[in-house]
Coordinates of C-alpha atoms in Angstrom, one line a residue:
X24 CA 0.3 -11.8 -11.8
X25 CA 0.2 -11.2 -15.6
X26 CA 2.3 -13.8 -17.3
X27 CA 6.3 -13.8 -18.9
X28 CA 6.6 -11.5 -21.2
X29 CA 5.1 -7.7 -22.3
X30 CA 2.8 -8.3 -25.6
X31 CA 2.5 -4.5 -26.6
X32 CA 3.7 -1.4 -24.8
X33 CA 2.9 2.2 -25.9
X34 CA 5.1 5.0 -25.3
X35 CA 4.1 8.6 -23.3
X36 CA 2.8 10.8 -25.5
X37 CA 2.7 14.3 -24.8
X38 CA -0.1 15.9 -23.1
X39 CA -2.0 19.1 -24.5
X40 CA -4.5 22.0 -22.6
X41 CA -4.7 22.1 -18.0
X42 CA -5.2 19.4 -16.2
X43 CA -8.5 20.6 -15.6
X44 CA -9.7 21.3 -19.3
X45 CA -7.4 19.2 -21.4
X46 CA -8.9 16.2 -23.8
X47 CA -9.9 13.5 -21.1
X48 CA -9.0 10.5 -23.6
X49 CA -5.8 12.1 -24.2
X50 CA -3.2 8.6 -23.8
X51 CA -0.5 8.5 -21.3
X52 CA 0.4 5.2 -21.2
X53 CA -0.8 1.4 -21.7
X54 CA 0.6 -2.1 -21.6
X55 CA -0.8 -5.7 -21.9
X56 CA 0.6 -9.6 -20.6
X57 CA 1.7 -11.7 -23.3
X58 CA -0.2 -14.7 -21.9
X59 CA -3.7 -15.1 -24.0
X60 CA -7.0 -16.6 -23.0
X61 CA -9.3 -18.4 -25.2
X62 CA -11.8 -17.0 -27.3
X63 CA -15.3 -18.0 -25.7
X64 CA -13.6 -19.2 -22.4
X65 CA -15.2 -18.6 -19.2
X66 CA -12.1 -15.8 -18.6
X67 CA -13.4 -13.9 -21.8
X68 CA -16.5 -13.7 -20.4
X69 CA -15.3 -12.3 -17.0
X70 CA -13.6 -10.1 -18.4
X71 CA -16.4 -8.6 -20.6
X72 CA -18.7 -8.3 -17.8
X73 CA -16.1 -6.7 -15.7
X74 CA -14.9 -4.0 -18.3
X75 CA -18.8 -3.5 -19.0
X76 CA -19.2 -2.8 -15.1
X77 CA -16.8 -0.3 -15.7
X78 CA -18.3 1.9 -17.9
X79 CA -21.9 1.3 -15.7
X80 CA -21.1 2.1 -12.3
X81 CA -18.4 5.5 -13.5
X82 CA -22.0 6.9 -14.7
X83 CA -22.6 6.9 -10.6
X84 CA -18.9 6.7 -9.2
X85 CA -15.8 8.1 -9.8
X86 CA -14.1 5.3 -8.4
X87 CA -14.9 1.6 -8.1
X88 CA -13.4 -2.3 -8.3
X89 CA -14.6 -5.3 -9.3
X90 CA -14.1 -9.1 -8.5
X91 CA -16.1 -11.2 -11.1
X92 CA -15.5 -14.7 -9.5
X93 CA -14.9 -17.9 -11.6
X94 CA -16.2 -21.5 -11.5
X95 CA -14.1 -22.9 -8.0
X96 CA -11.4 -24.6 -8.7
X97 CA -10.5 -22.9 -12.5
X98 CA -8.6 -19.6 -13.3
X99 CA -11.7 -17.7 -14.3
X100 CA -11.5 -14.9 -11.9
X101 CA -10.5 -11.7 -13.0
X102 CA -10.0 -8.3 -10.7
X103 CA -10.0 -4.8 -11.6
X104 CA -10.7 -1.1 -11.4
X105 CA -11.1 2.1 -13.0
X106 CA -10.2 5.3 -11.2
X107 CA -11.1 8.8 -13.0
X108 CA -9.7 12.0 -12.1
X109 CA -11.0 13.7 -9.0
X110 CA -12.2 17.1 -11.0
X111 CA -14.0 14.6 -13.3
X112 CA -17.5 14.4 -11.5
X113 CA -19.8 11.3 -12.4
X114 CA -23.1 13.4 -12.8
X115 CA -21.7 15.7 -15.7
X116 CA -21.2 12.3 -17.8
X117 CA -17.2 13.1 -17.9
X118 CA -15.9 10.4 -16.1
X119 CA -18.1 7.4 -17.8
X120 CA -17.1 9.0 -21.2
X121 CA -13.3 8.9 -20.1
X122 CA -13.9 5.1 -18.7
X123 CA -16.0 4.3 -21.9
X124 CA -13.1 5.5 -24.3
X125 CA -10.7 3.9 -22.0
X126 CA -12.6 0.0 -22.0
X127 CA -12.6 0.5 -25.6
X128 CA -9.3 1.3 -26.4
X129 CA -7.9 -1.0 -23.9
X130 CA -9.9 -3.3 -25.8
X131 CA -8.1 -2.8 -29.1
X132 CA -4.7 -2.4 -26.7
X133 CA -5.1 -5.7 -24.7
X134 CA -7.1 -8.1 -27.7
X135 CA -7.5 -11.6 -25.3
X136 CA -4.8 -10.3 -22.9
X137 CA -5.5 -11.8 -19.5
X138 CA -4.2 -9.1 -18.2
X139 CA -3.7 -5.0 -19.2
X140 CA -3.5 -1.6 -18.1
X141 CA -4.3 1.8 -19.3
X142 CA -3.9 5.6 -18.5
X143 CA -5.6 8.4 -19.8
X144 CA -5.7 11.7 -19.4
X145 CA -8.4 11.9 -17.1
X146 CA -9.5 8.2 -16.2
X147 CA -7.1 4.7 -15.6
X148 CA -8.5 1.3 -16.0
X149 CA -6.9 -2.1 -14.9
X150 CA -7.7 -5.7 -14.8
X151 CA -5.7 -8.8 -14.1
X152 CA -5.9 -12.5 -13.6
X153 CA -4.2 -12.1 -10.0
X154 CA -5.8 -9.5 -7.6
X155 CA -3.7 -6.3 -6.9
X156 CA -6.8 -4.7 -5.1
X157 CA -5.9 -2.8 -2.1
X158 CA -2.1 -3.4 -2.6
X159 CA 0.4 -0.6 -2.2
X160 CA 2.3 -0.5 -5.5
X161 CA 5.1 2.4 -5.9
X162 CA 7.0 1.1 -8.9
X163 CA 8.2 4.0 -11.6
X164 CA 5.7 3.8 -14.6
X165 CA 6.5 7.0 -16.3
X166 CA 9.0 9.7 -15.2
X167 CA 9.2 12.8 -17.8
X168 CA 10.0 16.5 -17.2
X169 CA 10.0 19.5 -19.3
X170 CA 13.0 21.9 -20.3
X171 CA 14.7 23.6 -17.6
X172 CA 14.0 27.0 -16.7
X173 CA 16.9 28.1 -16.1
X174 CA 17.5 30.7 -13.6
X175 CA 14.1 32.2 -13.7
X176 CA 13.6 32.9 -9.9
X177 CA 9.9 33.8 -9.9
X178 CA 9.1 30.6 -12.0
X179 CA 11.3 28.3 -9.9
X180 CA 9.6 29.9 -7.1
X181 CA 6.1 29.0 -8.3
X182 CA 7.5 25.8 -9.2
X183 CA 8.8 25.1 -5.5
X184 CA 5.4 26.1 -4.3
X185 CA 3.2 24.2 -6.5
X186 CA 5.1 20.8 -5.3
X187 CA 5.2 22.0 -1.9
X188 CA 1.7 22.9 -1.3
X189 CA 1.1 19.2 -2.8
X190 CA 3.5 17.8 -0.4
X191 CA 1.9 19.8 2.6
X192 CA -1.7 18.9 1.8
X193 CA -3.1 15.7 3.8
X194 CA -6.6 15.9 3.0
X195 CA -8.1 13.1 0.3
X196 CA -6.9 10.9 -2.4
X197 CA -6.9 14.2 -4.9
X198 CA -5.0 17.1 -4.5
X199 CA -4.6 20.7 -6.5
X200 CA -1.8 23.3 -5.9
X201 CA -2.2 26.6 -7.9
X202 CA 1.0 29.2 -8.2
X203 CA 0.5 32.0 -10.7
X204 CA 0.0 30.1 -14.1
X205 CA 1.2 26.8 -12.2
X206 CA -0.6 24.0 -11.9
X207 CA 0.0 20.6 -9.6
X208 CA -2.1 17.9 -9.3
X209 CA -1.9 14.5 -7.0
X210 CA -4.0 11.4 -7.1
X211 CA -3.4 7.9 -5.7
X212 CA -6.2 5.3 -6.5
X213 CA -8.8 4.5 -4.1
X214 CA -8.4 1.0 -3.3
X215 CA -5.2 2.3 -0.8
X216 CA -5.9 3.1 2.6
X217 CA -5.0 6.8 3.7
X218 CA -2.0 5.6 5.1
X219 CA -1.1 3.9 1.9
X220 CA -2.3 6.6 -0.4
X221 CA -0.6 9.8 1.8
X222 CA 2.9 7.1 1.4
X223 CA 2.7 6.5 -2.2
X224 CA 2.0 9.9 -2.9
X225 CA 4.9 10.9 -0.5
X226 CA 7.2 8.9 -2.7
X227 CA 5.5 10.5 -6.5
X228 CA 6.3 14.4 -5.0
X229 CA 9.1 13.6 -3.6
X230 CA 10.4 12.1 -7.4
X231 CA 8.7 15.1 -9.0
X232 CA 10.5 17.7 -6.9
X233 CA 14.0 15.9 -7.3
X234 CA 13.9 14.9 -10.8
X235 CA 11.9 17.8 -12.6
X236 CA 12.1 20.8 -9.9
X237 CA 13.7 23.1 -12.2
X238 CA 11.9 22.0 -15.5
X239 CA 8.8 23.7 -16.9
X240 CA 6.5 20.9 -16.3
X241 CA 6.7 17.8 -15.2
X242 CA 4.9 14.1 -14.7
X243 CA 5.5 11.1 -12.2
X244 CA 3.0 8.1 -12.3
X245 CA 3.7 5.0 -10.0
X246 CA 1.7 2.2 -10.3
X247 CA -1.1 3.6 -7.8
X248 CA -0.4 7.3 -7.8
X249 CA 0.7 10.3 -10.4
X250 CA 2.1 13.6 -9.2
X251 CA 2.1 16.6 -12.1
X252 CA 2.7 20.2 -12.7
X253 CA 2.8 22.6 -15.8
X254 CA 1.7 25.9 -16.8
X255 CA -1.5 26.4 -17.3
X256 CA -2.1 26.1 -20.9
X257 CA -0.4 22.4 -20.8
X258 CA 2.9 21.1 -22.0
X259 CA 3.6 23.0 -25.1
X260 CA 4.8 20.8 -28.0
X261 CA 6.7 23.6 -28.9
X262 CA 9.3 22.6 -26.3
X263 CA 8.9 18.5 -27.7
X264 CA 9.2 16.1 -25.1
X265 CA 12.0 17.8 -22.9
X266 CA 13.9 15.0 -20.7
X267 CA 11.5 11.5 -21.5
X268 CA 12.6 9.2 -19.4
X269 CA 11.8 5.7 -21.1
X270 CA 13.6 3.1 -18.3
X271 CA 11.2 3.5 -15.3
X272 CA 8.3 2.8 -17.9
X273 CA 10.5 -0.6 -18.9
X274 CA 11.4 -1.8 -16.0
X275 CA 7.9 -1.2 -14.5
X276 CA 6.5 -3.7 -17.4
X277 CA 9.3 -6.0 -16.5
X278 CA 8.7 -6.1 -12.9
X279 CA 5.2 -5.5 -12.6
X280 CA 4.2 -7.8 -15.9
X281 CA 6.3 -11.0 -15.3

């Protein structure tokens, strides 16, 4: 696992346009180890030829993961994956520019990190010195909801629907509800088995609908799935940030980090 202590953290920010349309390098969130590697050690290298296998296969995939093995016996090794939005297909070129803007600014994010993460809009990349491939990981990363409707009954109806038709649905890693001018979308990453992708994203909906239910909009990300809704037309920053909640987001880094 990534060593002590958090390096560099940035916050949510909020997100503009659909899910379907907004900016695809649009930054959710990102974080970094504190423990460094050596510039010109075998581990930078790894890690250069794993972030640059990124950005090749998401011209073909939309999903994918790496192991680029070290000399046996060191602490070469590095793991990862990059995961892009199921709307985004490979052939139109959106989901390598998303990866390609991601490796970069995770690049910039993570400088000799041995270990970092990063969400965008439409893509998430991840690498560490300790595999996480193919493990279920349900840990609160973010946690955010708009501000409340109030006792609008048709829009706490669409609401209600949006969430429940992505509750109800039990076909694929991707999922899209539509209500009116509501929007949901589910995703869990695709090294989890169905099993594990149908629980994690059990546990994301089931946080959506109790903590943002009656709020114009809202996000969940764990750290292998994200459940979402808003109007179409995106989170207005009109409305600011509505009810940011900052702890899950810390005590993911904490836990997940150390």
């Amino acid at each position: 696992m990534f060593a002590t202590k958090i390096v560099l953290f940035i916050a949510v920010v909020s997100l503009l346009g659909t899910f379907s349309s907004a900016a695809v390098d649009t930054f959710i969130y990102g974080g970094c180890s504190q423990a460094k590697y050596f510039p010109g050690s075998p581990y930078e290298s790894n890690v250069n030829s794993l972030l640059t296998s990124f950005v090749s296969s998401a011209s073909l995939y939309t999903y994918n993961n790496f192991t680029v093995n070290g000399i046996s016996g060191d602490s070469s090794s590095v793991y990862g994956l990059y995961q892009c939005r199921g709307d985004l297909s490979s052939g139109s070129g959106d989901c390598a520019r998303c990866v390609a803007r991601a490796v970069s600014r995770l690049g910039s994010l993570c400088a000799m990190a041995c270990g970092g993460a990063l969400q965008l809009e439409g893509c998430f990349v991840k690498y560490d010195n300790t595999t996480f491939l193919g493990v279920e990981d349900k840990t609160v990363v973010v946690r955010r909801c708009g501000p409340p409707v109030g006792y609008n009954s048709d829009e706490l109806n669409r609401i209600d629907s949006v969430v429940g038709y992505l509750a109800a649905s039990s076909g694929g890693s991707y999922r899209v509800g539509v209500s009116g001018n509501l929007q949901g979308v589910a995703q869990c990453t695709g090294d989890l088995s169905a099993t594990e992708c149908q629980d994690c994203l059990m546990e994301a909906i089931g946080r959506l609908r109790s903590d943002c239910g009656g709020a114009a909009w809202g996000d969940v990300y764990l750290a292998k799935c994200y459940a979402r809704y808003s109007a179409r037309g995106g989170h207005s920053r009109a409305n600011g940030y509505g009810n940011v909640f900052f702890a899950p987001l810390l005590l993911f880094l904490l836990r997940f980090f150390i």
